[in-house]
Short mmCIF file of C-alpha atoms and ligand atoms in Angstrom, two decimals:
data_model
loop_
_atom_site.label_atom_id
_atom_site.label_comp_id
_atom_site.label_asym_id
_atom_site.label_seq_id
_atom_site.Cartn_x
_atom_site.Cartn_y
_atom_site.Cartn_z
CA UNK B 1479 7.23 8.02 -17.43
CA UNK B 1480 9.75 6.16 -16.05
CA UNK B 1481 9.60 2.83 -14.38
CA UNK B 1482 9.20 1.97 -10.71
CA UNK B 1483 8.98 -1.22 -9.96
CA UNK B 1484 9.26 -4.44 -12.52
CA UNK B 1485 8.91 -7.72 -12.17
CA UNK B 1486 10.63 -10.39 -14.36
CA UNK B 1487 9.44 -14.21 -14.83
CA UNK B 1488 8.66 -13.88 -10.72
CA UNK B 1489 6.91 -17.05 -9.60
CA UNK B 1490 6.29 -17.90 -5.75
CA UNK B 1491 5.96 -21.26 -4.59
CA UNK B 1492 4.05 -22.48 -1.32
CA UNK B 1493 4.57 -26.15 -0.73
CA UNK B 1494 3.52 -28.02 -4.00
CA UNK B 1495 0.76 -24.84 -5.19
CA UNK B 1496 2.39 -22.25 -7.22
CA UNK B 1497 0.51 -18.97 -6.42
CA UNK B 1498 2.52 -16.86 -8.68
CA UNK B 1499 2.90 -18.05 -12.44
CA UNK B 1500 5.56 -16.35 -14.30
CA UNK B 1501 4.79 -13.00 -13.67
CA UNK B 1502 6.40 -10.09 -15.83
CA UNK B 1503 4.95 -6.63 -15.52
CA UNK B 1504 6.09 -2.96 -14.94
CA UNK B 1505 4.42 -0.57 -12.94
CA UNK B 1506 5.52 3.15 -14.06
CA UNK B 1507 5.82 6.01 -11.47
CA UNK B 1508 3.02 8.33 -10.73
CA UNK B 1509 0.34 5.38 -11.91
CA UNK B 1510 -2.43 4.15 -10.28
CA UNK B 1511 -3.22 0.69 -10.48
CA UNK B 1512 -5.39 -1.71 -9.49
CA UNK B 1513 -5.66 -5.60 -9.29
CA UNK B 1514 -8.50 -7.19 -9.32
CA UNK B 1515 -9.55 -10.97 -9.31
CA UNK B 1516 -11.21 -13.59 -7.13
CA UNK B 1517 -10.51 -14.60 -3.94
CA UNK B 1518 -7.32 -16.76 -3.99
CA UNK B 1519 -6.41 -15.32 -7.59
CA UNK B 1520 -2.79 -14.40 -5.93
CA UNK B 1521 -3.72 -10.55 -5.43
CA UNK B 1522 -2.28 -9.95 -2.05
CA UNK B 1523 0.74 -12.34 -2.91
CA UNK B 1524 1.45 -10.07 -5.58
CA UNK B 1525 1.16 -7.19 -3.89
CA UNK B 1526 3.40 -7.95 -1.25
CA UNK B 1527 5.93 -8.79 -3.55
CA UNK B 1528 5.75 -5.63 -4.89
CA UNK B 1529 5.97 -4.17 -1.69
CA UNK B 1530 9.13 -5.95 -0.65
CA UNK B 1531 7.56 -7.62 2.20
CA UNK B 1532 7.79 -11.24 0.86
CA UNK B 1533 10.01 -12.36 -1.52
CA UNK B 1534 9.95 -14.18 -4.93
CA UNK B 1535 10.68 -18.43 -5.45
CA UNK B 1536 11.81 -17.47 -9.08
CA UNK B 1537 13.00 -14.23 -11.00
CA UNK B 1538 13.79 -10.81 -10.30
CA UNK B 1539 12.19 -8.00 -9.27
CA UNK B 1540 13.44 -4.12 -9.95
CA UNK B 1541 13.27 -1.32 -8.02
CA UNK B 1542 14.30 2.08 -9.83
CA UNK B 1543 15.70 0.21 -11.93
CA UNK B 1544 17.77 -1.59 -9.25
CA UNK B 1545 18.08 -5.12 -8.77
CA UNK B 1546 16.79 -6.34 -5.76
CA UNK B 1547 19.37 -8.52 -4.01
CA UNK B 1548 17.13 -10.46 -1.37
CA UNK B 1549 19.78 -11.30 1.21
CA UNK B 1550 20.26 -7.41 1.38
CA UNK B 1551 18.24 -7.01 4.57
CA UNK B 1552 19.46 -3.38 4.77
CA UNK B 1553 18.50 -2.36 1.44
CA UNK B 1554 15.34 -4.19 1.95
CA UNK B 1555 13.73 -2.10 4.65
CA UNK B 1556 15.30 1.00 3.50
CA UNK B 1557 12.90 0.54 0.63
CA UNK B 1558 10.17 -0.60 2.56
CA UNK B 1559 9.91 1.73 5.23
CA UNK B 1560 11.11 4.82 2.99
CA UNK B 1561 9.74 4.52 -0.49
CA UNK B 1562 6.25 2.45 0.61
CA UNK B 1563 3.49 3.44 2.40
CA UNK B 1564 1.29 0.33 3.12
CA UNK B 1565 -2.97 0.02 4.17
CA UNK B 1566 -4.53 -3.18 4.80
CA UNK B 1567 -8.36 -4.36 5.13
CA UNK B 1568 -7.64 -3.76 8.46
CA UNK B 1569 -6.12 -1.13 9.96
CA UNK B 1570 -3.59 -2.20 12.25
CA UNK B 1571 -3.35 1.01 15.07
CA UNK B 1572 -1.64 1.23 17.51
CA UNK B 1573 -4.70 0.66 20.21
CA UNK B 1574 -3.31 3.01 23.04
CA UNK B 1575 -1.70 5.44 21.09
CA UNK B 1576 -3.54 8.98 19.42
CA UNK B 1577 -4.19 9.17 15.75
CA UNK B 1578 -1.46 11.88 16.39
CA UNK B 1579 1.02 9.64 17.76
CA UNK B 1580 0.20 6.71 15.29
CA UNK B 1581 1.45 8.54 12.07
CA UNK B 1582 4.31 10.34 14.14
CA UNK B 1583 5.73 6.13 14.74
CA UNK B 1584 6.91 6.15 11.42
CA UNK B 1585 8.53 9.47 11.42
CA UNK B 1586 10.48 8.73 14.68
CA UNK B 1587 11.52 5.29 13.76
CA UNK B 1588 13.34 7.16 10.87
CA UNK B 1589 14.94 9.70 13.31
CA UNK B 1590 12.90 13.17 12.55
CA UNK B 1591 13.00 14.62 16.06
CA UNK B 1592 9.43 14.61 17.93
CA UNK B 1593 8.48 18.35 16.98
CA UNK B 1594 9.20 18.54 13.22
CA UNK B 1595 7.39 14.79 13.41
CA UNK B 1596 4.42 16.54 15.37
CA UNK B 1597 3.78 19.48 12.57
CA UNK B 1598 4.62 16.91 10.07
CA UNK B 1599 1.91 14.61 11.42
CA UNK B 1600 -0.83 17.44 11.70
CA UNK B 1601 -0.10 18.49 8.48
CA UNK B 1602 -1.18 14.78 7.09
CA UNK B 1603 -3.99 14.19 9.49
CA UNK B 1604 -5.13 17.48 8.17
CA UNK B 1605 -5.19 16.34 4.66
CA UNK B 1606 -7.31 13.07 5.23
CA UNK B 1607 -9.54 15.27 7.19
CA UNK B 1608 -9.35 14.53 10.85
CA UNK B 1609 -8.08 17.75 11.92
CA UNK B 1610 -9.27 18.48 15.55
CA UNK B 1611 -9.68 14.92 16.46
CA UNK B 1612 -5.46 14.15 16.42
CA UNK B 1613 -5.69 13.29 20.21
CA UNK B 1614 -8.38 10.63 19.61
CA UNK B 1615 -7.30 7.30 20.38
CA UNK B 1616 -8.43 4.79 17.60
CA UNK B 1617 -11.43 3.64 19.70
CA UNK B 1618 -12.42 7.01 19.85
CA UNK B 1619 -12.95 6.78 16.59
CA UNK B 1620 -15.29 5.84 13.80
CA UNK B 1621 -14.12 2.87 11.19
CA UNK B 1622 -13.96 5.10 8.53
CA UNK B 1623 -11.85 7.71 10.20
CA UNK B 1624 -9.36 5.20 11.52
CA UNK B 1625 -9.18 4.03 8.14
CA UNK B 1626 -8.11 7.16 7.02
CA UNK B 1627 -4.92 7.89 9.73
CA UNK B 1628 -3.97 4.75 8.37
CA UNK B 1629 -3.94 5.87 5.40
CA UNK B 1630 -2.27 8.99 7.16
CA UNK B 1631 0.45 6.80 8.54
CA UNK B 1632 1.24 5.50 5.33
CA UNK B 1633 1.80 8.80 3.74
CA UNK B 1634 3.98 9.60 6.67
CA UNK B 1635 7.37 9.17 5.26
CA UNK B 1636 6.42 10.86 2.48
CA UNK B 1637 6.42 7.03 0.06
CA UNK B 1638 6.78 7.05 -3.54
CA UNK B 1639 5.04 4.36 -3.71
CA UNK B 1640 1.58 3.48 -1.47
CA UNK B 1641 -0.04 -0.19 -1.52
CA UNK B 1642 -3.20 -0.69 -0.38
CA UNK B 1643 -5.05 -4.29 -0.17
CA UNK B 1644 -8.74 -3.82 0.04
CA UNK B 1645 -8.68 -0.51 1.62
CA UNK B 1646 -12.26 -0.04 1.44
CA UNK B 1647 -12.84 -3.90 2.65
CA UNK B 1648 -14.30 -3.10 5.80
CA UNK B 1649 -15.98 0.79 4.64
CA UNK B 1650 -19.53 1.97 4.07
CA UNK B 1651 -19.72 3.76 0.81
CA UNK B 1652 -19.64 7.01 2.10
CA UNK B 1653 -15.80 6.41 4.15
CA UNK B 1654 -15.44 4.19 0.87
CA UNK B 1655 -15.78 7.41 -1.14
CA UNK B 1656 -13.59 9.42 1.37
CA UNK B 1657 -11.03 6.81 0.93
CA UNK B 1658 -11.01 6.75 -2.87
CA UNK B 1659 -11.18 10.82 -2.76
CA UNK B 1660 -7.92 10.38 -0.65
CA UNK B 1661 -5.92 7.67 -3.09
CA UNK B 1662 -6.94 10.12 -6.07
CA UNK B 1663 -5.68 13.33 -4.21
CA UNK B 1664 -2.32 11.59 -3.35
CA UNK B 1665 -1.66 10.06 -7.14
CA UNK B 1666 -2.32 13.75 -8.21
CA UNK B 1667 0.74 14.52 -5.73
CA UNK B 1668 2.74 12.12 -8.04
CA UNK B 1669 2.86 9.16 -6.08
CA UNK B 1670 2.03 5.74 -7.41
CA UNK B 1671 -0.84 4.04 -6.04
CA UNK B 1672 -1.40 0.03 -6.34
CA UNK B 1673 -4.72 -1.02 -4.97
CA UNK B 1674 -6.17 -4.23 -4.69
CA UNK B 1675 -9.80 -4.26 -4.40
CA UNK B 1676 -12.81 -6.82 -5.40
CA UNK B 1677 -15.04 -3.90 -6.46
CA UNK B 1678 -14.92 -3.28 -10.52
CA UNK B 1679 -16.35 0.04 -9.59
CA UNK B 1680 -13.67 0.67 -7.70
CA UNK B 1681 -10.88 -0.53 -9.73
CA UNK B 1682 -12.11 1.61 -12.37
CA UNK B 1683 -11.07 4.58 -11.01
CA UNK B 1684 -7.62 3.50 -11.58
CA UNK B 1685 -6.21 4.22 -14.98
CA UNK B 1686 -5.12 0.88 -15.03
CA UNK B 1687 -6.95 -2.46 -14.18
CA UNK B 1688 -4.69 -5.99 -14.07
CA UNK B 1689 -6.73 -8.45 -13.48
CA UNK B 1690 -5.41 -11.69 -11.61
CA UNK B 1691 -6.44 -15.44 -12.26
CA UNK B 1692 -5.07 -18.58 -11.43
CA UNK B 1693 -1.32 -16.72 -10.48
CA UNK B 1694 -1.55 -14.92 -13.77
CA UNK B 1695 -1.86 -11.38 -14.49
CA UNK B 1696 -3.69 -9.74 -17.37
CA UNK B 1697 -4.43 -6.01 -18.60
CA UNK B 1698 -8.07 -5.25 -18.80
N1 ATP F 3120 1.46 -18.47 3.41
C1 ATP F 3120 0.72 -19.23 2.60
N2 ATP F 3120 0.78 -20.57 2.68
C2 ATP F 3120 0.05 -21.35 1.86
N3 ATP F 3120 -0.75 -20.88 0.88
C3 ATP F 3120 -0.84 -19.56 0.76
C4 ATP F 3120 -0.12 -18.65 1.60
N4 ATP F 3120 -0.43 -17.40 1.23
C5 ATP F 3120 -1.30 -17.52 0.21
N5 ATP F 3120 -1.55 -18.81 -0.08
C6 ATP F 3120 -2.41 -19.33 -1.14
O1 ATP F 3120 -2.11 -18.63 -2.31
C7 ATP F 3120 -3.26 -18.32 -3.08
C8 ATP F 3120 -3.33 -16.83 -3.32
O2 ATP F 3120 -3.53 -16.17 -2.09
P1 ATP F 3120 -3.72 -14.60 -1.98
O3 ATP F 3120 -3.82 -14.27 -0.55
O4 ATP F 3120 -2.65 -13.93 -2.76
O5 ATP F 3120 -5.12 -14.42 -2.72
P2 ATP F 3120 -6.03 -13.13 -2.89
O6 ATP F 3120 -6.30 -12.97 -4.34
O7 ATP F 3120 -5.42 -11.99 -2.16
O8 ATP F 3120 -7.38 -13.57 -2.17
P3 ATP F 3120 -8.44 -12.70 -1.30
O9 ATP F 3120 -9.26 -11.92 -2.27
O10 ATP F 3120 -9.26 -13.73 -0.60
O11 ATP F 3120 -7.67 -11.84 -0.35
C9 ATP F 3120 -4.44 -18.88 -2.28
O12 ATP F 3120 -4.79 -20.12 -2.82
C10 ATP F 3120 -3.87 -19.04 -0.87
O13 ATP F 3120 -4.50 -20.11 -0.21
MG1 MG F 3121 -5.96 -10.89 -0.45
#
């Protein structure tokens, strides 16, 4: 398998703490990972570092085998809003817009015209389960379902790479276990998954568990 994203001797600072401590590690394409650890451990920090959202103090970080060069703001989102598909604890919707119209965003920010991006969307809302209720605006409904067009809207540019931080944070078990159904039906699709989660249970169903503590990262 080749590699997808590596990380070399990356530390980030914040004021006097360091949050990241000399982190090396190599995430391969097609795995899914998880991180676990305790609150503060650095999980998110790491993740988003891996996501291209925030950016190392120290070292280098690879993408494809490609450098990352930091002040390339251009070659920065390109990866981020082509390659990644991101879910957070919370789900970030757009309030007054349809579970329809939330994954299409993606698609037309890229500059698929609005009725490939409409079959496209379908298609993926499908998949997570929420066909017939595309025209539902968030509200409409339940945590667990908006959960998953999130997850819907992160699969919407069709990512190499998706990173979720505590996906299940906010789910019953039941949406929990629709959610994990999802991430396992997507890896089989070839697509690396890194999840951060604060359920062993969880992180279990990855194939492979790094666990964070103090900054530092360790294979369990
Ligand atoms: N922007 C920031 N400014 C200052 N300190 C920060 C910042 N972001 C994170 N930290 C600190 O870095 C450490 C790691 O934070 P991080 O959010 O990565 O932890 P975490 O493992 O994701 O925790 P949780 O499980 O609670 O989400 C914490 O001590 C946190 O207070
Ligand atoms: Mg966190």
């Amino acid at each position: 398998m080749s590699i997808i994203i590596s990380l070399k001797k990356v530390k980030k600072q914040i004021g006097k703490e360091e949050i990241l401590k000399d982190i090396t590690l190599e995430i391969k394409k097609g795995e899914f990972v998880s991180i676990v650890g305790v609150s503060g451990s650095g999980k998110s920090s790491l993740l988003y570092i891996m996501g291209f959202l925030d950016k190392p103090s120290t070292g280098e970080v690879f993408f494809e085998g490609k450098k990352i060069n930091y002040r390339n703001e251009e070659e920065l989102s390109t990866i981020r809003n082509l390659k990644m598909g991101f879910i957070f604890q919370f789900h970030y919707l757009l309030p007054e817009f349809s579970a329809l119209e939330n994954v299409m965003a993606p698609m037309l920010k890229k500059g698929i015209p609005i009725p490939e991006a409409i079959v496209k969307s379908r298609k993926i809302l499908k998949k997570v389960g929420l066909e017939g209720k595309e025209h539902r605006k968030p509200y409409q409904l339940s945590g667990g379902e908006q959960q998953r067009v999130a997850v819907a809207r992160a699969l919407a540019n069709d990512p190499s790479v998706i990173l979720a931080d505590e996906p299940t944070g906010n789910l019953d078990s039941r949406n929990t276990e629709e959610v994990m159904n999802i991430f396992e039906s997507i890896n089989r699709e070839g697509r690396t998954i890194i999840m951060v989660t604060h359920e062993l249970y969880l992180a279990k169903r990855a194939r492979r568990i790094l666990r964070m503590k103090d900054g530092r990262v360790e294979e369990l």
